[in-house]
CSV table of C-alpha atoms and ligand atoms in Angstrom, one decimal:
chain,number,residue,atom,x,y,z
X,1,PRO,CA,6.2,2.4,-14.2
X,2,LYS,CA,3.7,1.6,-16.9
X,3,PRO,CA,0.1,2.1,-15.9
X,4,ASP,CA,-1.4,-1.2,-14.9
X,5,PRO,CA,-4.7,-0.6,-13.1
X,6,ILE,CA,-6.0,-3.3,-10.8
X,7,ILE,CA,-9.3,-1.3,-10.4
X,8,VAL,CA,-11.0,0.7,-13.2
X,9,ALA,CA,-14.2,2.4,-12.3
X,10,SER,CA,-16.5,4.7,-14.3
X,11,GLY,CA,-19.7,6.6,-13.6
X,12,VAL,CA,-20.1,5.5,-10.0
X,13,ARG,CA,-22.9,7.2,-8.1
X,14,ARG,CA,-24.4,6.7,-4.7
X,15,THR,CA,-27.0,9.1,-3.3
X,16,PHE,CA,-28.5,9.2,0.2
X,17,GLY,CA,-31.8,11.2,0.0
X,18,GLY,CA,-30.8,14.2,-2.1
X,19,ILE,CA,-27.1,14.0,-1.3
X,20,HIS,CA,-24.6,12.8,-3.9
X,21,ALA,CA,-22.3,11.0,-1.5
X,22,VAL,CA,-20.3,9.6,-4.4
X,23,ASP,CA,-20.3,10.9,-8.0
X,24,VAL,CA,-17.1,9.6,-9.5
X,25,GLU,CA,-16.6,9.8,-13.3
X,26,HIS,CA,-13.5,7.8,-13.6
X,27,LEU,CA,-11.0,6.2,-11.2
X,28,GLU,CA,-8.1,3.9,-11.7
X,29,VAL,CA,-6.0,2.3,-8.9
X,30,GLN,CA,-2.6,1.1,-9.9
X,31,ARG,CA,-1.5,-2.4,-9.2
X,32,GLY,CA,1.3,-2.7,-6.6
X,33,ALA,CA,1.0,0.9,-5.5
X,34,ILE,CA,-0.1,2.6,-2.3
X,35,THR,CA,-3.1,4.9,-3.1
X,36,ALA,CA,-4.4,7.3,-0.5
X,37,LEU,CA,-8.0,8.5,-0.6
X,38,ILE,CA,-8.2,11.8,1.2
X,39,GLY,CA,-10.6,14.7,1.6
X,40,PRO,CA,-12.6,16.7,4.1
X,41,ASN,CA,-15.4,15.3,6.3
X,42,GLY,CA,-18.4,14.1,4.3
X,43,ALA,CA,-16.4,14.0,1.0
X,44,GLY,CA,-17.6,10.5,0.2
X,45,LYS,CA,-14.4,8.6,1.0
X,46,THR,CA,-16.0,6.0,3.2
X,47,THR,CA,-18.9,5.6,0.8
X,48,LEU,CA,-16.6,5.0,-2.1
X,49,PHE,CA,-14.6,2.6,0.0
X,50,ASN,CA,-17.8,0.7,0.9
X,51,LEU,CA,-18.9,0.5,-2.7
X,52,LEU,CA,-15.6,-0.9,-4.0
X,53,THR,CA,-15.4,-3.5,-1.2
X,54,GLY,CA,-19.0,-4.7,-1.8
X,55,PHE,CA,-20.4,-3.3,1.5
X,56,ASP,CA,-22.7,-0.9,-0.2
X,57,ARG,CA,-24.5,-0.9,-3.6
X,58,ALA,CA,-24.0,1.9,-6.1
X,59,ASP,CA,-27.0,3.5,-7.7
X,60,VAL,CA,-25.2,3.3,-11.1
X,61,GLY,CA,-21.7,2.6,-12.2
X,62,GLU,CA,-19.3,-0.1,-13.3
X,63,TRP,CA,-16.0,-1.2,-12.1
X,64,SER,CA,-13.5,-4.0,-12.6
X,65,PHE,CA,-11.0,-5.7,-10.4
X,66,GLU,CA,-8.2,-7.6,-12.0
X,67,GLY,CA,-10.0,-7.1,-15.3
X,68,GLN,CA,-13.2,-8.8,-14.2
X,69,PRO,CA,-16.4,-6.7,-13.8
X,70,VAL,CA,-17.2,-6.8,-10.1
X,71,HIS,CA,-19.8,-4.1,-9.4
X,72,GLY,CA,-22.6,-5.6,-7.4
X,73,ARG,CA,-20.6,-8.3,-5.9
X,74,THR,CA,-20.8,-9.0,-2.2
X,75,ALA,CA,-17.9,-8.4,0.1
X,76,ALA,CA,-17.4,-12.1,0.6
X,77,ARG,CA,-17.0,-12.6,-3.2
X,78,MET,CA,-14.6,-9.6,-3.4
X,79,ALA,CA,-12.5,-11.3,-0.7
X,80,ALA,CA,-12.5,-14.5,-2.6
X,81,ALA,CA,-11.3,-12.6,-5.6
X,82,GLY,CA,-8.4,-11.2,-3.6
X,83,MET,CA,-9.7,-7.9,-2.3
X,84,VAL,CA,-10.0,-7.6,1.5
X,85,ARG,CA,-10.7,-4.7,3.8
X,86,THR,CA,-10.0,-3.9,7.4
X,87,PHE,CA,-12.7,-3.8,10.0
X,88,GLN,CA,-12.6,-1.6,13.0
X,89,LEU,CA,-12.6,-3.6,16.3
X,90,THR,CA,-16.3,-3.7,17.2
X,91,LYS,CA,-17.8,-4.6,20.5
X,92,ALA,CA,-18.3,-8.2,19.5
X,93,LEU,CA,-14.7,-8.5,18.2
X,94,SER,CA,-13.3,-6.9,21.3
X,95,ARG,CA,-14.8,-9.7,23.4
X,96,MET,CA,-12.9,-12.3,21.4
X,97,THR,CA,-9.2,-13.1,21.9
X,98,VAL,CA,-6.6,-11.8,19.5
X,99,ILE,CA,-6.0,-15.2,18.1
X,100,ASP,CA,-9.7,-15.8,17.5
X,101,ASN,CA,-9.9,-12.4,15.7
X,102,MET,CA,-7.2,-13.7,13.4
X,103,ARG,CA,-9.0,-17.0,12.8
X,104,LEU,CA,-12.1,-15.1,12.0
X,105,GLY,CA,-10.1,-13.3,9.3
X,106,ALA,CA,-9.7,-16.7,7.5
X,107,THR,CA,-13.4,-16.9,7.0
X,108,ALA,CA,-13.1,-14.2,4.3
X,109,GLN,CA,-14.8,-11.1,5.5
X,110,ARG,CA,-18.0,-12.5,7.0
X,111,GLY,CA,-16.4,-10.9,10.0
X,112,GLU,CA,-18.6,-10.0,12.9
X,113,ASN,CA,-21.7,-11.8,11.8
X,114,VAL,CA,-20.0,-15.0,12.7
X,115,LEU,CA,-20.1,-16.0,16.3
X,116,ALA,CA,-16.8,-17.3,17.7
X,117,SER,CA,-18.5,-20.5,18.7
X,118,LEU,CA,-19.2,-21.3,15.0
X,119,LEU,CA,-15.5,-21.0,14.1
X,120,PRO,CA,-14.7,-24.7,14.1
X,121,THR,CA,-17.5,-25.5,11.6
X,122,LEU,CA,-16.2,-22.8,9.3
X,123,TRP,CA,-12.6,-23.9,9.2
X,124,ARG,CA,-13.6,-27.2,7.6
X,125,GLY,CA,-10.5,-29.1,8.7
X,126,GLN,CA,-8.0,-26.4,8.0
X,127,GLU,CA,-7.4,-25.6,11.6
X,128,ALA,CA,-3.7,-26.3,11.6
X,129,ASP,CA,-3.0,-24.1,8.6
X,130,ILE,CA,-5.2,-21.3,9.8
X,131,THR,CA,-3.6,-21.3,13.2
X,132,ALA,CA,-0.1,-21.4,11.8
X,133,ARG,CA,-0.8,-18.5,9.5
X,134,ALA,CA,-2.4,-16.5,12.3
X,135,TYR,CA,0.6,-16.9,14.6
X,136,GLU,CA,3.0,-16.1,11.7
X,137,LEU,CA,1.1,-12.8,11.1
X,138,LEU,CA,0.9,-12.0,14.8
X,139,GLU,CA,4.6,-12.3,15.1
X,140,ARG,CA,5.2,-10.1,12.1
X,141,PHE,CA,2.9,-7.4,13.7
X,142,LYS,CA,4.5,-8.0,17.1
X,143,LEU,CA,1.2,-9.1,18.7
X,144,ASP,CA,2.2,-12.7,19.3
X,145,THR,CA,2.5,-12.2,23.1
X,146,LYS,CA,-1.1,-10.9,23.1
X,147,ALA,CA,-2.6,-13.9,21.3
X,148,ASP,CA,-4.7,-15.1,24.2
X,149,ASP,CA,-5.6,-11.6,25.5
X,150,PHE,CA,-9.0,-10.1,24.7
X,151,ALA,CA,-8.7,-7.9,21.7
X,152,GLY,CA,-10.5,-5.2,23.7
X,153,SER,CA,-7.5,-4.9,26.0
X,154,LEU,CA,-5.2,-3.8,23.2
X,155,SER,CA,-4.0,-0.2,22.8
X,156,GLY,CA,-5.3,2.0,20.0
X,157,GLY,CA,-2.3,1.3,17.8
X,158,GLN,CA,-2.3,-2.4,18.6
X,159,ARG,CA,-5.9,-2.6,17.5
X,160,LYS,CA,-4.9,-1.1,14.2
X,161,LEU,CA,-2.1,-3.6,13.8
X,162,LEU,CA,-4.6,-6.4,14.6
X,163,GLU,CA,-7.1,-5.1,12.0
X,164,MET,CA,-4.3,-5.1,9.4
X,165,ALA,CA,-3.0,-8.6,10.4
X,166,ARG,CA,-6.6,-10.0,10.3
X,167,ALA,CA,-7.1,-8.8,6.8
X,168,LEU,CA,-4.0,-10.7,5.6
X,169,MET,CA,-5.3,-14.1,6.7
X,170,THR,CA,-6.7,-14.8,3.2
X,171,ARG,CA,-3.5,-13.8,1.4
X,172,PRO,CA,-5.1,-11.0,-0.6
X,173,THR,CA,-3.7,-9.2,-3.6
X,174,MET,CA,-5.3,-6.0,-2.6
X,175,VAL,CA,-5.8,-4.6,0.9
X,176,MET,CA,-8.3,-1.8,1.6
X,177,LEU,CA,-7.5,0.0,4.8
X,178,ASP,CA,-10.1,2.1,6.6
X,179,GLU,CA,-8.4,4.9,8.4
X,180,PRO,CA,-5.4,2.8,9.5
X,181,MET,CA,-3.8,5.6,11.5
X,182,ALA,CA,-6.9,6.9,13.3
X,183,GLY,CA,-6.3,7.3,17.1
X,184,VAL,CA,-2.8,6.0,17.0
X,185,ASN,CA,0.0,7.6,19.0
X,186,PRO,CA,3.0,8.9,17.0
X,187,ALA,CA,5.4,6.1,18.0
X,188,LEU,CA,3.1,3.4,16.7
X,189,THR,CA,2.2,5.5,13.6
X,190,GLN,CA,5.7,5.0,12.3
X,191,SER,CA,5.4,1.3,12.8
X,192,LEU,CA,2.0,1.2,11.0
X,193,LEU,CA,3.3,3.2,8.1
X,194,GLY,CA,6.2,0.8,7.9
X,195,HIS,CA,3.8,-2.2,7.8
X,196,ILE,CA,1.8,-0.6,5.0
X,197,GLN,CA,5.0,-0.1,3.0
X,198,GLY,CA,5.8,-3.7,3.8
X,199,LEU,CA,2.6,-4.8,2.1
X,200,ARG,CA,3.5,-3.0,-1.1
X,201,ASP,CA,7.0,-4.3,-0.9
X,202,GLU,CA,5.5,-7.8,-1.0
X,203,GLY,CA,3.6,-6.9,-4.2
X,204,MET,CA,0.2,-6.1,-2.7
X,205,THR,CA,-1.9,-3.2,-3.8
X,206,VAL,CA,-3.0,-0.9,-1.0
X,207,LEU,CA,-5.7,1.7,-1.0
X,208,PHE,CA,-6.6,3.5,2.2
X,209,VAL,CA,-8.8,6.3,3.5
X,210,GLU,CA,-7.4,9.0,5.7
X,211,HIS,CA,-8.2,12.5,6.7
X,212,ASP,CA,-4.7,13.8,7.2
X,213,MET,CA,-2.5,14.4,4.1
X,214,HIS,CA,0.6,15.0,6.1
X,215,MET,CA,0.4,11.7,7.8
X,216,VAL,CA,0.3,9.8,4.5
X,217,ARG,CA,2.4,11.8,2.1
X,218,HIS,CA,5.6,9.9,2.7
X,219,ILE,CA,4.3,6.5,2.0
X,220,SER,CA,1.7,7.1,-0.8
X,221,ASP,CA,2.6,6.6,-4.4
X,222,TRP,CA,-0.6,8.3,-5.5
X,223,VAL,CA,-3.2,10.6,-3.8
X,224,VAL,CA,-6.8,10.9,-4.8
X,225,VAL,CA,-8.5,13.9,-3.3
X,226,MET,CA,-12.3,13.8,-2.9
X,227,ALA,CA,-14.8,16.6,-2.1
X,228,GLU,CA,-18.5,16.5,-2.2
X,229,GLY,CA,-18.5,13.1,-3.8
X,230,ARG,CA,-16.2,13.9,-6.6
X,231,ILE,CA,-12.5,13.4,-7.3
X,232,VAL,CA,-11.2,17.0,-7.4
X,233,ALA,CA,-7.5,16.2,-7.8
X,234,GLU,CA,-5.1,13.3,-8.0
X,235,GLY,CA,-1.4,12.8,-8.5
X,236,PRO,CA,1.8,12.0,-6.7
X,237,PRO,CA,1.8,13.4,-3.1
X,238,GLU,CA,4.5,16.1,-3.9
X,239,THR,CA,2.3,17.4,-6.8
X,240,ILE,CA,-0.8,17.5,-4.7
X,241,MET,CA,1.0,19.3,-1.8
X,242,GLN,CA,2.3,21.9,-4.2
X,243,ASP,CA,-1.1,22.6,-5.6
X,244,GLN,CA,-2.0,25.5,-3.2
X,245,ALA,CA,-5.5,25.8,-4.5
X,246,VAL,CA,-6.2,22.1,-3.7
X,247,VAL,CA,-4.5,22.3,-0.3
X,248,ASP,CA,-6.4,25.5,0.7
X,249,ALA,CA,-9.8,24.4,-0.6
X,250,TYR,CA,-9.8,20.8,0.5
X,251,LEU,CA,-6.9,19.7,2.7
X,252,GLY,CA,-6.9,22.5,5.3
X,253,ALA,CA,-3.9,24.0,7.1
X,254,HIS,CA,-1.8,21.9,9.4
C,301,ATP,P1,-15.5,11.3,7.0
C,301,ATP,O1,-14.1,11.7,6.6
C,301,ATP,O2,-16.2,12.2,7.9
C,301,ATP,O3,-15.6,9.9,7.3
C,301,ATP,P2,-16.2,10.7,4.2
C,301,ATP,O4,-15.4,11.4,3.2
C,301,ATP,O5,-15.9,9.3,4.5
C,301,ATP,O6,-16.3,11.5,5.6
C,301,ATP,P3,-18.9,9.7,3.8
C,301,ATP,O7,-19.0,9.1,5.1
C,301,ATP,O8,-18.7,8.8,2.6
C,301,ATP,O9,-17.7,10.8,3.7
C,301,ATP,O10,-20.2,10.6,3.5
C,301,ATP,C1,-20.5,11.3,2.3
C,301,ATP,C2,-21.9,11.9,2.4
C,301,ATP,O11,-22.9,10.9,2.4
C,301,ATP,C3,-22.1,12.7,3.7
C,301,ATP,O12,-22.9,13.9,3.3
C,301,ATP,C4,-22.9,11.8,4.6
C,301,ATP,O13,-23.7,12.5,5.5
C,301,ATP,C5,-23.7,11.0,3.6
C,301,ATP,N1,-23.9,9.6,4.0
C,301,ATP,C6,-23.0,8.6,4.2
C,301,ATP,N2,-23.6,7.5,4.5
C,301,ATP,C7,-24.9,7.7,4.7
C,301,ATP,C8,-26.0,6.9,5.1
C,301,ATP,N3,-25.9,5.6,5.4
C,301,ATP,N4,-27.2,7.5,5.1
C,301,ATP,C9,-27.4,8.8,4.8
C,301,ATP,N5,-26.3,9.6,4.4
C,301,ATP,C10,-25.1,9.1,4.4
């Protein structure tokens, strides 16, 4: 397919003390593709993810989303523009029901700062639509029978499904997934991978952060390898896997 980047970034840097957590010269993320951001611990994956989603500020750098310059925008504004991210199920979210977690997703990424008791004021008369959308997604992710359970009672894999479902409440064009397979048993891993492919099949752009190349190679269209803040390799998964120097230096033996 012809290149059609939804994100174009250049000169993005973020330092913590003396550490260059992210030092990315150039990055493009293709529209409608699944892109995996991988690399060893401390490579800067999470930091780059936080910058692009508006959860952290770059020291310098520029990037666009859908052709609009968006560096410096907050997460809420990114969500309004169509880019959402997943949130891990925190303590506060665990104490809410599954259906309320979903409703919270409709408030566009203000997430855990919002108390459940404030939800009715945030919905502004859209309760019926939001609730219908929430149940529709719970059904798709096979969580509908859990709607009234506390999110904290879900298994590791079900939590990951809930995180993904919650992110879809605002009908995004791009979904950013934070370690979508972490701590999930093999049976549910297949189901999660299938759901990620499903997002792409619907036309969404997906970018996710993972440690394990082997887990993601079958669903990724493009792999970006980070180490020490930089992009050290990128390409289709087969190409990356065949690059023994990259595999040995950055991806480890499995
Ligand atoms: P992991 O796979 O372990 O999650 P990562 O690739 O996501 O690693 P980052 O978490 O982005 O890597 O970290 C990149 C570097 O920046 C590391 O050296 C880390 O210690 C440092 N770092 C990240 N966040 C902060 C912070 N808030 N304060 C200080 N240093 C930080």
